Amino acid sequence: MFFASDNWAGAHPNIVAGLSANAGGFSNAYGDGALDQAVYQRFNEIFEREVAVFFVATGTAANSLALTAYNKPGGISFAHRESHVIEDECGAPSYFSGGSRLHEIDGALGKIDPHNLERTIGRFAPEIVHWGRPMAVSITQSTEVGTIYGLNEIETISVIAKRHSVPLHMDGARFANALVALDTTPAEMTWKRGVDILSFGGTKNGCWCAEAIVLFDLDRARELAFLRKRAAQLFSKSRFVAAQFEAYFKDGLWLDTARHANAMAARLAAAIEDSATAKLAWLPQANEVFAVIKKADAEKLQAAGAAFYDWHKPHGFDGHISEDELLYRFVTSFATTAGEVDRFGQLIA
């Protein structure tokens, strides 16, 4: 019963087969091989326009370099206070950019409140040298608490960003999970709604080590190429990242794995709703489920083989948590089985 993180899951068998199929022979290095070029073209097809694609090793590298692509002296990027870039990247965005800042924005359940964004970003007049100046806005899709920005919500935030002449970045570590939940297209969830640069995640959804920066603002591509090299993220044998993405996209595998993970989350949420010992904190929208459980009961579940983490109470959550309870996070993946979920459901029934 592995619900600690989708990072705990292994690689999908099709991804492994793709790596094996491309393990032999010789290919141009540093992203110039035939397979690399074919995958770049596949990204163009998926996003319905020409994009610039940069493979990197981790989501932290993708986010940090994406924001650094728009770096400026005194630059400030605005993100939700509980976003990954602020809470879980050890200052990497500031380090990669050479000193830019991250500014927290409030909003309920992981999503930036547009009014708060407008009010906060407006405090930093770009002509006032003492304060610093707006550099970017970053949203997470799906969020750290399993919620999803609707298409209109993305567009609303983009309008604010554009009004202040800054780009909109999307942290898409769980991009596919949000995409299938909204039943939309990659183009509609990104550039058609005003997203300028995307951290496209594959690792949480069945890949081994495959992340990419997808740049819709092609004028920034040459600069980002140098930034990636300087950050030690240019792979010599990049075909092994390309091979993962080739298998990931083939026959819609990436969408199938995301749908499965989301379906398992919904199944888990239903079990929690029926439970006598656990309370669903809010309805999941992707593949993360949050529940309020007594600490003693949670310890028993973990002793029985269930892996999950306690979680901090997010901004905007108004549910009651007693002193003997905690909020816990459960994450499902492509590898989660209905049997695992049902076994857990029996333990909390």
CSV table of C-alpha atoms in Angstrom, one decimal, residues 128 276 316 335:
chain,number,residue,atom,x,y,z
A,128,ILE,CA,11.7,51.9,-7.9
A,276,ALA,CA,-15.4,5.2,10.4
A,316,GLY,CA,-7.7,28.1,3.1
A,335,ALA,CA,1.6,1.5,-10.4
